[in-house]
């Protein structure tokens, strides 16, 4: 089959199209014909070389796979050949106390398809049968492939971790990214007042269309000052953060007394300054979050299926042009998800 692989860590230039052997599904696995595969920032980090990540080369990226079941292992009962499936990107052991409790995201063996295990930048991929979820509604392949990782991440952050409530003010940092555009919609769905940031007028316009009540241009405006203005100097109850560095520090400053900040990323830097006097004096809560529970993806898919949450697709790119797609994301030119199709 044709796949986009890399042999060594590096920039987008290490991605190359190649013929590779077809994956052989085990008894508890399903061979999926990939119809579309969403690109995530995680792919860029894995390609560049994540600390401590030892990969068998060549490696195939790709977390968010949708397609048709081609071959179904003998032990898989809920899928048959020809079924349309959306593949849950998360992997866990299924046997530890955390997995039994439904907290599969806390499993010691928790991983994501395309990180250690070969993913969907290919014509076919073998996945554990339990990861094959029913296809949501009548969505186009490229729309469905824009859903799993970012909606799961944003849902777990806002619902599972920050417990955002109706009427609260929620500041979504970087609303134009994949997770940001999911967070704006989820916060709106939950009944919060949504304040979203982005770095261009065009992106702010799109954030309003997605449901943001207020928008702030972080390139030209002081986000903290705007938030104080919009909240009668109180600050917001919840901040949705995924950038890190100086942005994280500003975001902490935008919190109201008793506010919660939830973060899932540190693209701009993992080490930050934190004034402990502010943390305890203002009764703040800082929450870490990575991916989410499988049950939460099933929950999100109900809202995707009936159209109350909508995948945001920036562009659909042929698999062979994965390199160009990575360059577009690195240049931050995109709004929403870039999706590969074979
Ligand atoms: Zn486990």
mmCIF file of C-alpha atoms and ligand atoms in Angstrom:
data_model
loop_
_atom_site.group_PDB
_atom_site.id
_atom_site.type_symbol
_atom_site.label_atom_id
_atom_site.label_comp_id
_atom_site.label_asym_id
_atom_site.label_seq_id
_atom_site.Cartn_x
_atom_site.Cartn_y
_atom_site.Cartn_z
ATOM 1 C CA UNK A 1 0.000 0.000 0.000
ATOM 2 C CA UNK A 2 0.972 3.649 -0.314
ATOM 3 C CA UNK A 3 1.865 5.483 2.879
ATOM 4 C CA UNK A 4 3.603 8.635 4.053
ATOM 5 C CA UNK A 5 6.493 7.570 6.260
ATOM 6 C CA UNK A 6 9.600 8.984 7.898
ATOM 7 C CA UNK A 7 12.911 7.226 8.627
ATOM 8 C CA UNK A 8 14.430 9.877 10.901
ATOM 9 C CA UNK A 9 13.153 12.731 13.053
ATOM 10 C CA UNK A 10 13.197 16.217 11.559
ATOM 11 C CA UNK A 11 11.220 18.914 9.735
ATOM 12 C CA UNK A 12 8.394 18.378 7.221
ATOM 13 C CA UNK A 13 11.032 17.362 4.636
ATOM 14 C CA UNK A 14 11.552 13.953 6.303
ATOM 15 C CA UNK A 15 8.029 12.883 5.233
ATOM 16 C CA UNK A 16 8.037 10.796 2.073
ATOM 17 C CA UNK A 17 5.534 8.777 0.068
ATOM 18 C CA UNK A 18 6.480 5.135 -0.177
ATOM 19 C CA UNK A 19 5.112 1.663 -0.940
ATOM 20 C CA UNK A 20 5.038 -0.364 2.288
ATOM 21 C CA UNK A 21 3.660 -3.836 3.145
ATOM 22 C CA UNK A 22 -0.034 -3.973 4.060
ATOM 23 C CA UNK A 23 -0.659 -4.244 7.813
ATOM 24 C CA UNK A 24 -1.890 -7.668 8.943
ATOM 25 C CA UNK A 25 -4.732 -7.388 11.474
ATOM 26 C CA UNK A 26 -4.667 -9.728 14.495
ATOM 27 C CA UNK A 27 -7.704 -11.657 15.786
ATOM 28 C CA UNK A 28 -8.809 -8.702 17.920
ATOM 29 C CA UNK A 29 -8.092 -6.079 15.254
ATOM 30 C CA UNK A 30 -9.761 -4.527 12.228
ATOM 31 C CA UNK A 31 -8.053 -3.559 8.968
ATOM 32 C CA UNK A 32 -9.495 -0.183 7.965
ATOM 33 C CA UNK A 33 -9.432 1.302 4.472
ATOM 34 C CA UNK A 34 -8.567 4.923 5.313
ATOM 35 C CA UNK A 35 -10.980 7.416 3.742
ATOM 36 C CA UNK A 36 -9.593 10.450 5.588
ATOM 37 C CA UNK A 37 -7.073 11.158 8.345
ATOM 38 C CA UNK A 38 -6.953 14.374 10.368
ATOM 39 C CA UNK A 39 -3.582 15.984 11.125
ATOM 40 C CA UNK A 40 -2.875 16.970 14.725
ATOM 41 C CA UNK A 41 -0.093 18.973 16.310
ATOM 42 C CA UNK A 42 0.939 15.725 17.976
ATOM 43 C CA UNK A 43 2.009 14.479 14.519
ATOM 44 C CA UNK A 44 4.391 17.427 14.177
ATOM 45 C CA UNK A 45 5.911 16.740 17.590
ATOM 46 C CA UNK A 46 6.341 13.017 16.894
ATOM 47 C CA UNK A 47 7.907 13.782 13.502
ATOM 48 C CA UNK A 48 10.307 16.273 15.112
ATOM 49 C CA UNK A 49 11.219 13.714 17.802
ATOM 50 C CA UNK A 50 9.500 13.675 21.198
ATOM 51 C CA UNK A 51 11.811 13.247 24.162
ATOM 52 C CA UNK A 52 11.853 9.614 25.264
ATOM 53 C CA UNK A 53 9.951 8.407 22.201
ATOM 54 C CA UNK A 54 11.778 5.479 20.642
ATOM 55 C CA UNK A 55 10.157 4.480 17.345
ATOM 56 C CA UNK A 56 10.524 1.563 15.019
ATOM 57 C CA UNK A 57 11.364 3.114 11.637
ATOM 58 C CA UNK A 58 9.958 3.791 9.148
ATOM 59 C CA UNK A 59 7.026 5.233 11.089
ATOM 60 C CA UNK A 60 3.519 6.146 9.899
ATOM 61 C CA UNK A 61 1.803 9.097 11.639
ATOM 62 C CA UNK A 62 -1.916 9.778 11.951
ATOM 63 C CA UNK A 63 -4.289 9.746 14.970
ATOM 64 C CA UNK A 64 -7.692 10.552 13.494
ATOM 65 C CA UNK A 65 -8.850 7.853 11.110
ATOM 66 C CA UNK A 66 -12.222 7.280 9.479
ATOM 67 C CA UNK A 67 -12.902 4.643 6.856
ATOM 68 C CA UNK A 68 -14.396 1.299 5.939
ATOM 69 C CA UNK A 69 -13.697 -2.006 7.701
ATOM 70 C CA UNK A 70 -11.954 -4.243 5.134
ATOM 71 C CA UNK A 71 -10.997 -7.237 7.255
ATOM 72 C CA UNK A 72 -12.337 -8.034 10.699
ATOM 73 C CA UNK A 73 -10.457 -10.291 13.152
ATOM 74 C CA UNK A 74 -12.271 -13.404 14.419
ATOM 75 C CA UNK A 75 -12.557 -12.036 17.976
ATOM 76 C CA UNK A 76 -14.220 -8.762 16.927
ATOM 77 C CA UNK A 77 -18.014 -9.054 17.108
ATOM 78 C CA UNK A 78 -19.383 -5.505 16.807
ATOM 79 C CA UNK A 79 -17.946 -4.635 13.366
ATOM 80 C CA UNK A 80 -18.392 -6.403 10.050
ATOM 81 C CA UNK A 81 -16.586 -5.952 6.745
ATOM 82 C CA UNK A 82 -18.031 -3.004 4.851
ATOM 83 C CA UNK A 83 -19.046 -1.018 7.959
ATOM 84 C CA UNK A 84 -18.124 2.676 8.104
ATOM 85 C CA UNK A 85 -16.133 3.353 11.258
ATOM 86 C CA UNK A 86 -14.660 6.256 13.177
ATOM 87 C CA UNK A 87 -11.517 5.086 14.948
ATOM 88 C CA UNK A 88 -11.041 6.212 18.551
ATOM 89 C CA UNK A 89 -7.406 7.373 18.609
ATOM 90 C CA UNK A 90 -6.667 6.399 22.217
ATOM 91 C CA UNK A 91 -4.999 3.147 23.240
ATOM 92 C CA UNK A 92 -4.989 1.640 26.737
ATOM 93 C CA UNK A 93 -4.403 -1.784 28.288
ATOM 94 C CA UNK A 94 -8.043 -2.474 29.243
ATOM 95 C CA UNK A 95 -6.968 -4.496 32.288
ATOM 96 C CA UNK A 96 -5.567 -2.121 34.945
ATOM 97 C CA UNK A 97 -7.607 -0.565 37.798
ATOM 98 C CA UNK A 98 -7.802 2.769 35.928
ATOM 99 C CA UNK A 99 -9.106 1.118 32.739
ATOM 100 C CA UNK A 100 -11.650 -0.905 34.740
ATOM 101 C CA UNK A 101 -12.834 2.334 36.366
ATOM 102 C CA UNK A 102 -13.345 3.941 32.954
ATOM 103 C CA UNK A 103 -10.389 6.260 33.517
ATOM 104 C CA UNK A 104 -8.559 4.755 30.562
ATOM 105 C CA UNK A 105 -6.761 8.073 29.991
ATOM 106 C CA UNK A 106 -4.921 7.454 33.295
ATOM 107 C CA UNK A 107 -3.702 3.999 32.157
ATOM 108 C CA UNK A 108 0.085 3.606 32.437
ATOM 109 C CA UNK A 109 0.102 2.210 28.907
ATOM 110 C CA UNK A 110 -2.079 4.997 27.530
ATOM 111 C CA UNK A 111 -1.043 5.992 24.025
ATOM 112 C CA UNK A 112 -2.419 7.460 20.823
ATOM 113 C CA UNK A 113 -2.677 5.820 17.410
ATOM 114 C CA UNK A 114 0.155 7.114 15.188
ATOM 115 C CA UNK A 115 2.415 7.947 18.130
ATOM 116 C CA UNK A 116 4.140 4.616 18.806
ATOM 117 C CA UNK A 117 1.806 2.429 16.777
ATOM 118 C CA UNK A 118 1.511 3.079 13.016
ATOM 119 C CA UNK A 119 -1.370 5.406 12.168
ATOM 120 C CA UNK A 120 -3.486 6.666 9.300
ATOM 121 C CA UNK A 121 -1.147 8.466 6.856
ATOM 122 C CA UNK A 122 -1.687 5.432 4.620
ATOM 123 C CA UNK A 123 -4.219 3.658 2.441
ATOM 124 C CA UNK A 124 -4.884 1.080 5.180
ATOM 125 C CA UNK A 125 -4.299 0.778 8.924
ATOM 126 C CA UNK A 126 -4.844 -2.056 11.441
ATOM 127 C CA UNK A 127 -6.469 -0.906 14.694
ATOM 128 C CA UNK A 128 -7.770 -2.686 17.826
ATOM 129 C CA UNK A 129 -11.370 -3.744 17.215
ATOM 130 C CA UNK A 130 -12.551 -1.973 20.381
ATOM 131 C CA UNK A 131 -11.382 1.334 18.858
ATOM 132 C CA UNK A 132 -13.883 1.100 15.992
ATOM 133 C CA UNK A 133 -16.822 3.344 16.909
ATOM 134 C CA UNK A 134 -20.048 3.764 14.924
ATOM 135 C CA UNK A 135 -19.744 6.420 12.224
ATOM 136 C CA UNK A 136 -21.423 9.692 13.287
ATOM 137 C CA UNK A 137 -24.480 10.548 11.167
ATOM 138 C CA UNK A 138 -24.069 11.475 7.538
ATOM 139 C CA UNK A 139 -20.844 13.449 7.883
ATOM 140 C CA UNK A 140 -18.447 13.704 4.948
ATOM 141 C CA UNK A 141 -15.299 11.619 5.505
ATOM 142 C CA UNK A 142 -13.092 14.710 5.745
ATOM 143 C CA UNK A 143 -15.412 16.295 8.333
ATOM 144 C CA UNK A 144 -15.532 13.172 10.517
ATOM 145 C CA UNK A 145 -11.717 12.892 10.422
ATOM 146 C CA UNK A 146 -11.517 16.397 11.918
ATOM 147 C CA UNK A 147 -13.333 15.271 15.070
ATOM 148 C CA UNK A 148 -11.741 12.664 17.343
ATOM 149 C CA UNK A 149 -8.582 14.037 18.962
ATOM 150 C CA UNK A 150 -9.461 17.717 19.260
ATOM 151 C CA UNK A 151 -13.073 17.279 20.362
ATOM 152 C CA UNK A 152 -12.093 14.575 22.864
ATOM 153 C CA UNK A 153 -9.317 16.811 24.229
ATOM 154 C CA UNK A 154 -11.495 19.932 24.486
ATOM 155 C CA UNK A 155 -14.440 18.010 25.979
ATOM 156 C CA UNK A 156 -12.291 16.386 28.660
ATOM 157 C CA UNK A 157 -10.752 19.774 29.501
ATOM 158 C CA UNK A 158 -13.996 21.733 29.804
ATOM 159 C CA UNK A 159 -16.412 19.037 31.004
ATOM 160 C CA UNK A 160 -14.209 16.427 32.700
ATOM 161 C CA UNK A 161 -11.621 18.728 34.286
ATOM 162 C CA UNK A 162 -12.843 22.346 34.588
ATOM 163 C CA UNK A 163 -16.538 21.404 34.980
ATOM 164 C CA UNK A 164 -17.631 24.541 33.115
ATOM 165 C CA UNK A 165 -21.165 25.588 34.107
ATOM 166 C CA UNK A 166 -23.918 27.609 32.376
ATOM 167 C CA UNK A 167 -23.495 31.325 32.869
ATOM 168 C CA UNK A 168 -19.769 31.226 33.562
ATOM 169 C CA UNK A 169 -17.283 33.244 31.514
ATOM 170 C CA UNK A 170 -14.816 31.092 29.592
ATOM 171 C CA UNK A 171 -11.700 32.483 27.913
ATOM 172 C CA UNK A 172 -10.554 30.272 25.032
ATOM 173 C CA UNK A 173 -6.931 30.997 24.125
ATOM 174 C CA UNK A 174 -6.001 30.376 20.485
ATOM 175 C CA UNK A 175 -9.545 29.749 19.295
ATOM 176 C CA UNK A 176 -8.471 29.250 15.680
ATOM 177 C CA UNK A 177 -6.543 26.043 16.351
ATOM 178 C CA UNK A 178 -8.092 22.577 16.169
ATOM 179 C CA UNK A 179 -8.666 22.278 19.933
ATOM 180 C CA UNK A 180 -9.568 25.967 20.184
ATOM 181 C CA UNK A 181 -12.324 25.793 17.579
ATOM 182 C CA UNK A 182 -13.736 22.709 19.350
ATOM 183 C CA UNK A 183 -13.540 24.460 22.742
ATOM 184 C CA UNK A 184 -15.429 27.551 21.546
ATOM 185 C CA UNK A 185 -18.335 25.364 20.435
ATOM 186 C CA UNK A 186 -18.334 23.143 23.536
ATOM 187 C CA UNK A 187 -18.226 26.140 25.904
ATOM 188 C CA UNK A 188 -21.123 27.690 24.002
ATOM 189 C CA UNK A 189 -23.053 24.399 24.091
ATOM 190 C CA UNK A 190 -22.576 24.276 27.876
ATOM 191 C CA UNK A 191 -24.132 27.720 28.223
ATOM 192 C CA UNK A 192 -21.019 29.727 29.057
ATOM 193 C CA UNK A 193 -20.216 33.208 27.768
ATOM 194 C CA UNK A 194 -17.290 32.592 25.412
ATOM 195 C CA UNK A 195 -14.399 35.025 24.980
ATOM 196 C CA UNK A 196 -11.991 33.735 22.324
ATOM 197 C CA UNK A 197 -8.593 34.973 21.155
ATOM 198 C CA UNK A 198 -6.885 34.737 17.753
ATOM 199 C CA UNK A 199 -4.171 36.631 15.883
ATOM 200 C CA UNK A 200 -5.970 38.031 12.831
ATOM 201 C CA UNK A 201 -9.208 39.819 11.958
ATOM 202 C CA UNK A 202 -10.240 37.014 9.592
ATOM 203 C CA UNK A 203 -9.833 34.397 12.332
ATOM 204 C CA UNK A 204 -11.789 36.540 14.829
ATOM 205 C CA UNK A 205 -14.635 36.747 12.330
ATOM 206 C CA UNK A 206 -14.709 32.966 12.046
ATOM 207 C CA UNK A 207 -14.663 32.610 15.838
ATOM 208 C CA UNK A 208 -17.790 34.741 16.071
ATOM 209 C CA UNK A 209 -19.453 32.526 13.460
ATOM 210 C CA UNK A 210 -18.549 29.485 15.589
ATOM 211 C CA UNK A 211 -20.331 30.965 18.589
ATOM 212 C CA UNK A 212 -17.834 33.159 20.467
ATOM 213 C CA UNK A 213 -19.668 36.042 22.212
ATOM 214 C CA UNK A 214 -16.567 38.222 22.406
ATOM 215 C CA UNK A 215 -13.288 38.052 20.497
ATOM 216 C CA UNK A 216 -9.857 39.497 21.272
ATOM 217 C CA UNK A 217 -6.963 39.952 18.848
ATOM 218 C CA UNK A 218 -3.930 38.762 20.820
ATOM 219 C CA UNK A 219 -1.586 40.282 18.225
ATOM 220 C CA UNK A 220 -2.844 43.843 18.681
ATOM 221 C CA UNK A 221 -4.702 43.917 22.013
ATOM 222 C CA UNK A 222 -3.758 43.290 25.658
ATOM 223 C CA UNK A 223 -5.762 40.131 26.392
ATOM 224 C CA UNK A 224 -5.717 40.672 30.183
ATOM 225 C CA UNK A 225 -6.949 44.257 29.893
ATOM 226 C CA UNK A 226 -9.719 43.268 27.461
ATOM 227 C CA UNK A 227 -10.858 40.441 29.744
ATOM 228 C CA UNK A 228 -11.029 42.803 32.748
ATOM 229 C CA UNK A 229 -13.048 45.243 30.642
ATOM 230 C CA UNK A 230 -15.460 42.514 29.485
ATOM 231 C CA UNK A 231 -15.960 41.091 32.983
ATOM 232 C CA UNK A 232 -16.358 44.298 35.044
ATOM 233 C CA UNK A 233 -12.778 43.805 36.382
ATOM 234 C CA UNK A 234 -13.659 40.353 37.798
ATOM 235 C CA UNK A 235 -11.794 38.062 35.367
ATOM 236 C CA UNK A 236 -13.153 34.814 33.920
ATOM 237 C CA UNK A 237 -14.181 31.708 35.847
ATOM 238 C CA UNK A 238 -12.484 29.339 33.380
ATOM 239 C CA UNK A 239 -9.504 29.671 31.030
ATOM 240 C CA UNK A 240 -8.945 27.110 28.265
ATOM 241 C CA UNK A 241 -5.184 27.140 27.575
ATOM 242 C CA UNK A 242 -2.902 25.115 25.279
ATOM 243 C CA UNK A 243 -0.066 27.472 24.328
ATOM 244 C CA UNK A 244 2.179 27.756 27.396
ATOM 245 C CA UNK A 245 5.046 30.185 28.005
ATOM 246 C CA UNK A 246 4.156 33.851 28.462
ATOM 247 C CA UNK A 247 0.607 33.172 27.218
ATOM 248 C CA UNK A 248 0.025 30.839 30.168
ATOM 249 C CA UNK A 249 1.268 33.509 32.594
ATOM 250 C CA UNK A 250 -1.119 36.107 31.110
ATOM 251 C CA UNK A 251 -3.940 33.558 31.196
ATOM 252 C CA UNK A 252 -3.482 32.953 34.934
ATOM 253 C CA UNK A 253 -3.786 36.709 35.396
ATOM 254 C CA UNK A 254 -7.123 36.703 33.567
ATOM 255 C CA UNK A 255 -8.756 34.392 36.149
ATOM 256 C CA UNK A 256 -11.421 35.589 38.572
ATOM 257 C CA UNK A 257 -11.197 34.722 42.279
ATOM 258 C CA UNK A 258 -11.840 30.985 42.552
ATOM 259 C CA UNK A 259 -11.170 30.579 38.819
ATOM 260 C CA UNK A 260 -9.933 27.413 37.103
ATOM 261 C CA UNK A 261 -7.352 27.225 34.338
ATOM 262 C CA UNK A 262 -7.124 24.020 32.330
ATOM 263 C CA UNK A 263 -4.235 23.362 29.945
ATOM 264 C CA UNK A 264 -3.283 20.635 27.467
ATOM 265 C CA UNK A 265 -0.216 22.044 25.754
ATOM 266 C CA UNK A 266 2.980 24.038 25.923
ATOM 267 C CA UNK A 267 3.959 24.789 22.337
ATOM 268 C CA UNK A 268 5.407 28.159 23.387
ATOM 269 C CA UNK A 269 7.330 26.790 26.378
ATOM 270 C CA UNK A 270 6.852 24.307 29.227
ATOM 271 C CA UNK A 271 8.494 26.331 32.002
ATOM 272 C CA UNK A 272 6.536 29.303 33.307
ATOM 273 C CA UNK A 273 6.645 31.773 36.178
ATOM 274 C CA UNK A 274 3.857 31.462 38.731
ATOM 275 C CA UNK A 275 3.211 33.835 41.626
ATOM 276 C CA UNK A 276 2.166 31.553 44.488
ATOM 277 C CA UNK A 277 0.708 34.538 46.342
ATOM 278 C CA UNK A 278 -1.703 34.936 43.473
ATOM 279 C CA UNK A 279 -2.436 31.189 43.346
ATOM 280 C CA UNK A 280 -3.499 30.898 46.993
ATOM 281 C CA UNK A 281 -4.597 34.477 47.544
ATOM 282 C CA UNK A 282 -7.083 34.304 44.686
ATOM 283 C CA UNK A 283 -8.105 30.679 45.334
ATOM 284 C CA UNK A 284 -7.068 29.569 41.844
ATOM 285 C CA UNK A 285 -7.113 26.028 40.482
ATOM 286 C CA UNK A 286 -4.661 24.877 37.791
ATOM 287 C CA UNK A 287 -5.695 21.723 35.932
ATOM 288 C CA UNK A 288 -3.582 19.567 33.622
ATOM 289 C CA UNK A 289 -5.288 17.525 30.943
ATOM 290 C CA UNK A 290 -4.157 15.233 28.137
ATOM 291 C CA UNK A 291 -6.536 13.553 25.681
ATOM 292 C CA UNK A 292 -9.560 12.075 27.487
ATOM 293 C CA UNK A 293 -11.639 9.052 28.408
ATOM 294 C CA UNK A 294 -12.984 6.868 25.622
ATOM 295 C CA UNK A 295 -16.499 7.316 27.030
ATOM 296 C CA UNK A 296 -16.147 11.068 26.536
ATOM 297 C CA UNK A 297 -15.491 10.617 22.808
ATOM 298 C CA UNK A 298 -18.660 8.510 22.568
ATOM 299 C CA UNK A 299 -20.491 11.354 24.353
ATOM 300 C CA UNK A 300 -19.086 14.016 21.985
ATOM 301 C CA UNK A 301 -20.050 11.971 18.922
ATOM 302 C CA UNK A 302 -23.734 12.272 19.867
ATOM 303 C CA UNK A 303 -23.467 16.051 19.480
ATOM 304 C CA UNK A 304 -21.417 15.709 16.282
ATOM 305 C CA UNK A 305 -23.967 13.283 14.844
ATOM 306 C CA UNK A 306 -26.904 15.629 15.376
ATOM 307 C CA UNK A 307 -25.011 18.741 14.263
ATOM 308 C CA UNK A 308 -24.891 20.603 17.585
ATOM 309 C CA UNK A 309 -21.079 20.454 17.405
ATOM 310 C CA UNK A 310 -19.456 20.908 14.014
ATOM 311 C CA UNK A 311 -16.032 19.837 12.822
ATOM 312 C CA UNK A 312 -14.034 22.797 11.540
ATOM 313 C CA UNK A 313 -12.027 21.866 8.442
ATOM 314 C CA UNK A 314 -9.382 24.274 7.190
ATOM 315 C CA UNK A 315 -8.404 22.287 4.111
ATOM 316 C CA UNK A 316 -8.428 18.825 2.596
ATOM 317 C CA UNK A 317 -5.053 17.771 1.199
ATOM 318 C CA UNK A 318 -4.024 14.661 -0.811
ATOM 319 C CA UNK A 319 -2.037 12.165 1.292
ATOM 320 C CA UNK A 320 0.976 12.591 -1.011
ATOM 321 C CA UNK A 321 1.148 16.265 -0.001
ATOM 322 C CA UNK A 322 1.395 15.642 3.750
ATOM 323 C CA UNK A 323 4.652 17.597 3.816
ATOM 324 C CA UNK A 324 2.940 20.742 2.529
ATOM 325 C CA UNK A 325 0.145 20.242 5.062
ATOM 326 C CA UNK A 326 2.655 20.100 7.939
ATOM 327 C CA UNK A 327 4.280 23.296 6.639
ATOM 328 C CA UNK A 328 0.907 25.039 6.613
ATOM 329 C CA UNK A 329 0.241 24.082 10.224
ATOM 330 C CA UNK A 330 3.734 25.079 11.357
ATOM 331 C CA UNK A 331 3.236 28.481 9.720
ATOM 332 C CA UNK A 332 -0.059 28.829 11.664
ATOM 333 C CA UNK A 333 -1.890 29.664 8.449
ATOM 334 C CA UNK A 334 -4.757 27.302 9.205
ATOM 335 C CA UNK A 335 -8.112 27.727 10.939
ATOM 336 C CA UNK A 336 -9.406 24.412 12.236
ATOM 337 C CA UNK A 337 -8.198 21.083 10.938
ATOM 338 C CA UNK A 338 -6.109 20.057 7.963
ATOM 339 C CA UNK A 339 -7.276 16.637 6.734
ATOM 340 C CA UNK A 340 -5.479 14.153 4.477
ATOM 341 C CA UNK A 341 -7.323 12.012 1.937
ATOM 342 C CA UNK A 342 -5.763 9.090 0.047
HETATM 343 ZN ZN1 LIG B 1 -4.958 0.264 31.624
#
